[in-house]
mmCIF file of C-alpha atoms in Angstrom:
data_model
loop_
_atom_site.group_PDB
_atom_site.id
_atom_site.type_symbol
_atom_site.label_atom_id
_atom_site.label_comp_id
_atom_site.label_asym_id
_atom_site.label_seq_id
_atom_site.Cartn_x
_atom_site.Cartn_y
_atom_site.Cartn_z
ATOM 1 C CA MET A 1 -57.466 131.420 -122.000
ATOM 2 C CA LEU A 2 -59.481 133.822 -119.845
ATOM 3 C CA LEU A 3 -63.087 133.578 -118.708
ATOM 4 C CA CYS A 4 -64.632 136.935 -117.826
ATOM 5 C CA ALA A 5 -66.984 136.850 -114.840
ATOM 6 C CA THR A 6 -68.650 140.114 -115.872
ATOM 7 C CA CYS A 7 -69.675 139.421 -119.474
ATOM 8 C CA GLY A 8 -69.383 135.631 -119.614
ATOM 9 C CA ARG A 9 -67.168 135.660 -122.705
ATOM 10 C CA ALA A 10 -63.990 133.637 -123.157
ATOM 11 C CA HIS A 11 -60.796 135.314 -124.374
ATOM 12 C CA GLU A 12 -58.096 133.383 -126.188
ATOM 13 C CA GLN A 13 -54.587 134.385 -127.251
ATOM 14 C CA VAL A 14 -53.893 133.540 -130.904
ATOM 15 C CA GLU A 15 -51.208 134.617 -133.371
ATOM 16 C CA GLU A 16 -53.266 137.633 -134.436
ATOM 17 C CA GLY A 17 -53.806 138.763 -130.849
ATOM 18 C CA LEU A 18 -56.525 138.339 -128.241
ATOM 19 C CA VAL A 19 -59.884 137.149 -129.588
ATOM 20 C CA SER A 20 -63.114 136.714 -127.658
ATOM 21 C CA PHE A 21 -66.017 134.357 -128.207
ATOM 22 C CA TRP A 22 -69.118 133.094 -126.451
ATOM 23 C CA PRO A 23 -68.781 129.729 -124.733
ATOM 24 C CA LEU A 24 -72.046 127.815 -124.446
ATOM 25 C CA ARG A 25 -73.702 126.879 -121.158
ATOM 26 C CA ALA A 26 -75.744 123.671 -121.009
ATOM 27 C CA ALA A 27 -78.988 123.651 -119.046
ATOM 28 C CA LEU A 28 -79.716 121.129 -116.301
ATOM 29 C CA THR A 29 -81.882 118.445 -117.881
ATOM 30 C CA THR A 30 -81.757 115.852 -115.108
ATOM 31 C CA GLU A 31 -85.169 114.793 -113.838
ATOM 32 C CA LEU A 32 -83.769 113.768 -110.464
ATOM 33 C CA ALA A 33 -83.108 115.746 -107.313
ATOM 34 C CA VAL A 34 -79.825 117.634 -107.063
ATOM 35 C CA ALA A 35 -77.889 117.650 -103.793
ATOM 36 C CA GLY A 36 -75.073 120.120 -103.277
ATOM 37 C CA PRO A 37 -73.820 123.182 -105.168
ATOM 38 C CA VAL A 38 -73.756 122.996 -108.956
ATOM 39 C CA SER A 39 -70.518 123.572 -110.839
ATOM 40 C CA TYR A 40 -70.224 124.128 -114.578
ATOM 41 C CA LEU A 41 -67.349 122.130 -116.063
ATOM 42 C CA ALA A 42 -65.462 123.341 -119.125
ATOM 43 C CA VAL A 43 -65.668 120.740 -121.908
ATOM 44 C CA TRP A 44 -64.671 120.959 -125.560
ATOM 45 C CA ARG A 45 -67.137 119.476 -128.056
ATOM 46 C CA LEU A 46 -65.514 118.622 -131.372
ATOM 47 C CA GLU A 47 -67.084 117.611 -134.654
ATOM 48 C CA ALA A 48 -65.165 114.527 -135.702
ATOM 49 C CA GLU A 49 -64.915 112.091 -138.569
ATOM 50 C CA VAL A 50 -62.989 108.875 -138.047
ATOM 51 C CA SER A 51 -61.920 106.430 -140.721
ATOM 52 C CA SER A 52 -60.835 103.087 -139.298
ATOM 53 C CA ARG A 53 -58.709 100.730 -141.344
ATOM 54 C CA LEU A 54 -58.770 97.232 -139.875
ATOM 55 C CA PRO A 55 -56.564 94.563 -141.469
ATOM 56 C CA VAL A 56 -58.505 91.984 -143.468
ATOM 57 C CA HIS A 57 -57.210 89.117 -141.324
ATOM 58 C CA GLU A 58 -58.572 90.748 -138.141
ATOM 59 C CA VAL A 59 -62.146 89.629 -138.824
ATOM 60 C CA SER A 60 -62.641 88.745 -135.151
ATOM 61 C CA LEU A 61 -62.315 92.357 -133.991
ATOM 62 C CA PRO A 62 -65.614 93.929 -132.847
ATOM 63 C CA GLU A 63 -67.202 96.844 -134.665
ATOM 64 C CA PRO A 64 -65.480 100.085 -133.600
ATOM 65 C CA ALA A 65 -67.397 101.861 -130.829
ATOM 66 C CA TRP A 66 -67.235 105.160 -132.711
ATOM 67 C CA GLU A 67 -68.967 103.662 -135.758
ATOM 68 C CA ARG A 68 -71.847 102.479 -133.563
ATOM 69 C CA ILE A 69 -72.152 105.954 -132.055
ATOM 70 C CA VAL A 70 -72.230 107.580 -135.496
ATOM 71 C CA ARG A 71 -74.904 105.159 -136.685
ATOM 72 C CA THR A 72 -77.008 105.696 -133.543
ATOM 73 C CA VAL A 73 -77.084 109.506 -133.725
ATOM 74 C CA ALA A 74 -77.455 109.729 -137.529
ATOM 75 C CA PRO A 75 -78.428 111.957 -139.237
ATOM 76 C CA GLU A 76 -77.191 114.239 -136.430
ATOM 77 C CA GLN A 77 -73.516 115.051 -135.974
ATOM 78 C CA ALA A 78 -71.493 112.811 -133.655
ATOM 79 C CA TYR A 79 -69.065 114.580 -131.322
ATOM 80 C CA LEU A 80 -65.931 113.796 -129.377
ATOM 81 C CA TYR A 81 -65.866 115.415 -125.932
ATOM 82 C CA VAL A 82 -62.643 116.546 -124.279
ATOM 83 C CA PRO A 83 -62.760 117.874 -120.685
ATOM 84 C CA GLY A 84 -61.218 121.330 -120.576
ATOM 85 C CA PHE A 85 -61.037 121.862 -116.816
ATOM 86 C CA SER A 86 -58.356 119.287 -115.991
ATOM 87 C CA VAL A 87 -55.254 117.734 -117.510
ATOM 88 C CA MET A 88 -55.374 114.679 -115.257
ATOM 89 C CA ARG A 89 -55.325 111.547 -117.403
ATOM 90 C CA SER A 90 -58.115 109.841 -115.446
ATOM 91 C CA VAL A 91 -60.442 112.852 -115.688
ATOM 92 C CA VAL A 92 -59.907 113.335 -119.425
ATOM 93 C CA GLN A 93 -60.404 109.627 -120.058
ATOM 94 C CA MET A 94 -63.426 108.999 -117.822
ATOM 95 C CA LEU A 95 -65.494 112.087 -118.575
ATOM 96 C CA GLY A 96 -64.404 112.270 -122.208
ATOM 97 C CA VAL A 97 -65.484 108.687 -122.866
ATOM 98 C CA SER A 98 -68.719 109.007 -120.848
ATOM 99 C CA LEU A 99 -69.864 112.108 -122.728
ATOM 100 C CA THR A 100 -68.797 110.728 -126.105
ATOM 101 C CA ARG A 101 -70.714 107.513 -125.503
ATOM 102 C CA ALA A 102 -73.832 109.322 -124.269
ATOM 103 C CA GLN A 103 -73.923 111.976 -127.043
ATOM 104 C CA PRO A 104 -76.214 114.101 -124.829
ATOM 105 C CA VAL A 105 -78.875 116.338 -126.335
ATOM 106 C CA LEU A 106 -77.925 119.705 -124.870
ATOM 107 C CA GLU A 107 -79.981 122.843 -124.361
ATOM 108 C CA LEU A 108 -77.372 125.553 -124.865
ATOM 109 C CA LYS A 109 -77.266 129.261 -124.083
ATOM 110 C CA PRO A 110 -74.408 131.669 -124.844
ATOM 111 C CA GLY A 111 -72.181 132.938 -122.069
ATOM 112 C CA ALA A 112 -70.603 131.597 -118.890
ATOM 113 C CA ARG A 113 -72.362 133.874 -116.453
ATOM 114 C CA LEU A 114 -74.859 133.116 -113.681
ATOM 115 C CA GLU A 115 -76.256 135.146 -110.850
ATOM 116 C CA GLU A 116 -75.193 133.857 -107.448
ATOM 117 C CA THR A 117 -78.822 133.193 -106.537
ATOM 118 C CA GLU A 118 -79.122 130.702 -109.401
ATOM 119 C CA ILE A 119 -76.671 128.288 -107.769
ATOM 120 C CA PRO A 120 -77.216 127.935 -104.026
ATOM 121 C CA GLY A 121 -73.955 127.612 -102.159
ATOM 122 C CA ALA A 122 -71.735 128.416 -105.154
ATOM 123 C CA ALA A 123 -69.647 131.527 -105.550
ATOM 124 C CA VAL A 124 -69.945 133.954 -108.441
ATOM 125 C CA PRO A 125 -67.125 132.986 -110.840
ATOM 126 C CA SER A 126 -63.985 135.047 -111.206
ATOM 127 C CA ILE A 127 -61.570 135.355 -114.117
ATOM 128 C CA ARG A 128 -59.652 132.117 -114.662
ATOM 129 C CA LEU A 129 -56.347 131.552 -116.451
ATOM 130 C CA VAL A 130 -55.092 128.564 -118.402
ATOM 131 C CA GLY A 131 -52.514 126.937 -116.168
ATOM 132 C CA VAL A 132 -54.384 127.452 -112.907
ATOM 133 C CA PRO A 133 -54.573 123.910 -111.481
ATOM 134 C CA GLN A 134 -58.074 122.447 -111.603
ATOM 135 C CA GLU A 135 -57.077 120.141 -108.804
ATOM 136 C CA ALA A 136 -57.008 123.015 -106.301
ATOM 137 C CA GLN A 137 -58.887 121.656 -103.328
ATOM 138 C CA SER A 138 -60.943 123.205 -100.576
ATOM 139 C CA SER A 139 -59.640 123.267 -97.024
ATOM 140 C CA ASP A 140 -61.011 119.787 -96.305
ATOM 141 C CA GLY A 141 -59.067 118.375 -99.266
ATOM 142 C CA GLU A 142 -62.117 116.788 -100.902
ATOM 143 C CA VAL A 143 -64.219 119.242 -102.908
ATOM 144 C CA PRO A 144 -62.626 121.092 -105.880
ATOM 145 C CA GLY A 145 -61.931 124.684 -104.955
ATOM 146 C CA PHE A 146 -63.484 126.495 -107.923
ATOM 147 C CA GLY A 147 -66.928 128.089 -107.727
ATOM 148 C CA ALA A 148 -69.762 128.104 -110.232
ATOM 149 C CA PHE A 149 -67.536 127.838 -113.319
ATOM 150 C CA SER A 150 -64.428 125.725 -113.620
ATOM 151 C CA PRO A 151 -61.148 127.095 -114.924
ATOM 152 C CA ILE A 152 -60.172 126.369 -118.531
ATOM 153 C CA VAL A 153 -56.806 124.615 -118.530
ATOM 154 C CA VAL A 154 -57.051 122.941 -121.950
ATOM 155 C CA GLY A 155 -56.904 125.265 -124.942
ATOM 156 C CA ARG A 156 -58.409 124.786 -128.378
ATOM 157 C CA GLN A 157 -55.350 123.210 -130.009
ATOM 158 C CA ASP A 158 -54.673 120.977 -127.017
ATOM 159 C CA ALA A 159 -58.275 119.766 -127.193
ATOM 160 C CA ARG A 160 -57.720 118.715 -130.801
ATOM 161 C CA SER A 161 -54.686 116.692 -129.733
ATOM 162 C CA LEU A 162 -56.476 115.143 -126.753
ATOM 163 C CA ALA A 163 -59.339 114.098 -129.040
ATOM 164 C CA HIS A 164 -57.060 111.269 -130.198
ATOM 165 C CA PHE A 165 -56.594 110.147 -126.592
ATOM 166 C CA VAL A 166 -60.362 110.152 -125.950
ATOM 167 C CA TYR A 167 -60.999 108.240 -129.177
ATOM 168 C CA LEU A 168 -58.456 105.540 -128.308
ATOM 169 C CA ALA A 169 -59.796 105.318 -124.743
ATOM 170 C CA LEU A 170 -63.273 104.807 -126.208
ATOM 171 C CA GLU A 171 -62.078 102.011 -128.481
ATOM 172 C CA SER A 172 -59.920 100.397 -125.779
ATOM 173 C CA HIS A 173 -63.008 99.044 -124.018
ATOM 174 C CA GLU A 174 -63.470 96.586 -126.890
ATOM 175 C CA ALA A 175 -60.199 96.463 -128.840
ATOM 176 C CA ARG A 176 -57.906 95.381 -126.029
ATOM 177 C CA ASP A 177 -54.815 95.593 -128.219
ATOM 178 C CA LEU A 178 -54.700 99.203 -129.423
ATOM 179 C CA ARG A 179 -51.796 98.348 -131.713
ATOM 180 C CA LYS A 180 -54.428 96.858 -134.017
ATOM 181 C CA VAL A 181 -56.432 100.103 -134.157
ATOM 182 C CA ASP A 182 -55.511 101.896 -137.376
ATOM 183 C CA TYR A 183 -57.478 105.096 -137.865
ATOM 184 C CA GLU A 184 -57.530 108.615 -139.253
ATOM 185 C CA LEU A 185 -59.204 111.304 -137.137
ATOM 186 C CA ARG A 186 -60.333 114.568 -138.724
ATOM 187 C CA VAL A 187 -61.544 117.280 -136.358
ATOM 188 C CA GLY A 188 -63.869 119.990 -137.620
ATOM 189 C CA LYS A 189 -65.541 122.739 -135.620
ATOM 190 C CA GLU A 190 -64.834 122.916 -131.897
ATOM 191 C CA GLU A 191 -67.041 124.531 -129.242
ATOM 192 C CA LEU A 192 -66.328 125.352 -125.615
ATOM 193 C CA LEU A 193 -69.203 124.208 -123.402
ATOM 194 C CA PHE A 194 -69.896 124.427 -119.695
ATOM 195 C CA ILE A 195 -71.775 121.356 -118.465
ATOM 196 C CA PRO A 196 -73.549 121.305 -115.063
ATOM 197 C CA ALA A 197 -72.386 118.772 -112.506
ATOM 198 C CA VAL A 198 -72.104 118.177 -108.775
ATOM 199 C CA TRP A 199 -69.070 116.770 -106.998
ATOM 200 C CA ASP A 200 -69.908 113.323 -105.622
ATOM 201 C CA PRO A 201 -67.173 110.790 -104.707
ATOM 202 C CA ARG A 202 -69.626 107.935 -105.315
ATOM 203 C CA TYR A 203 -69.297 108.507 -109.072
ATOM 204 C CA ILE A 204 -65.845 107.021 -109.358
ATOM 205 C CA HIS A 205 -66.358 106.041 -113.004
ATOM 206 C CA ASP A 206 -66.992 109.680 -113.935
ATOM 207 C CA ALA A 207 -64.026 111.098 -111.999
ATOM 208 C CA ASN A 208 -66.248 111.859 -108.965
ATOM 209 C CA TRP A 209 -68.626 114.089 -110.916
ATOM 210 C CA ARG A 210 -72.356 113.529 -111.373
ATOM 211 C CA LEU A 211 -73.319 115.141 -114.677
ATOM 212 C CA LEU A 212 -76.729 116.816 -114.412
ATOM 213 C CA LEU A 213 -78.018 115.668 -117.793
ATOM 214 C CA ARG A 214 -80.953 113.337 -118.434
ATOM 215 C CA GLU A 215 -78.708 110.905 -120.295
ATOM 216 C CA PHE A 216 -76.902 110.200 -117.010
ATOM 217 C CA ASP A 217 -79.961 109.794 -114.763
ATOM 218 C CA GLY A 218 -79.736 106.014 -115.006
ATOM 219 C CA LEU A 219 -76.348 106.119 -113.288
ATOM 220 C CA VAL A 220 -77.647 107.717 -110.090
ATOM 221 C CA ALA A 221 -77.282 105.420 -107.088
#
């Protein structure tokens, strides 16, 4: 998958050829100060319906976390979030679960394109290819080496597969024995988003990223 720095459109290879579409860029909604350059992280947002089938004798199991999320956001759609900028297990699990739990209300605009002056200290993005390692580091070995927009290393179909991993990671916080989790996951529409964040090693539970959304303001140290 390609991200064009000039027009801000994403280009994806499918059986019929190369198709292009507008990814969506989320606005900063944090009400707190932001320190450091802002990066926009590729994340897939998937409409999902989950049917859980718990055995009758397992009456002691807690209510599935996903069912609580669906009830909380109703009548709005509940989403599963799958990070698209990394294939590292810890990143997919931590950020995927955090975003899925939070179900943030996003202010979205089409296109992955910003002027350099909009993000102090960040470079204007260049074209990125699926397969370019997200974990490329800067010379000091600490800050990820991409500029304003992350690469996209997880494609649409892979995101659908990883949705199962995020769902099970979400449920694992309460159902310690995942062998007892019997479910059917149906994925509907998927959207490619870019969510603003700053790299901060203090946020170890969010894979060292502070997400610049109001729903995460309570996590700021």
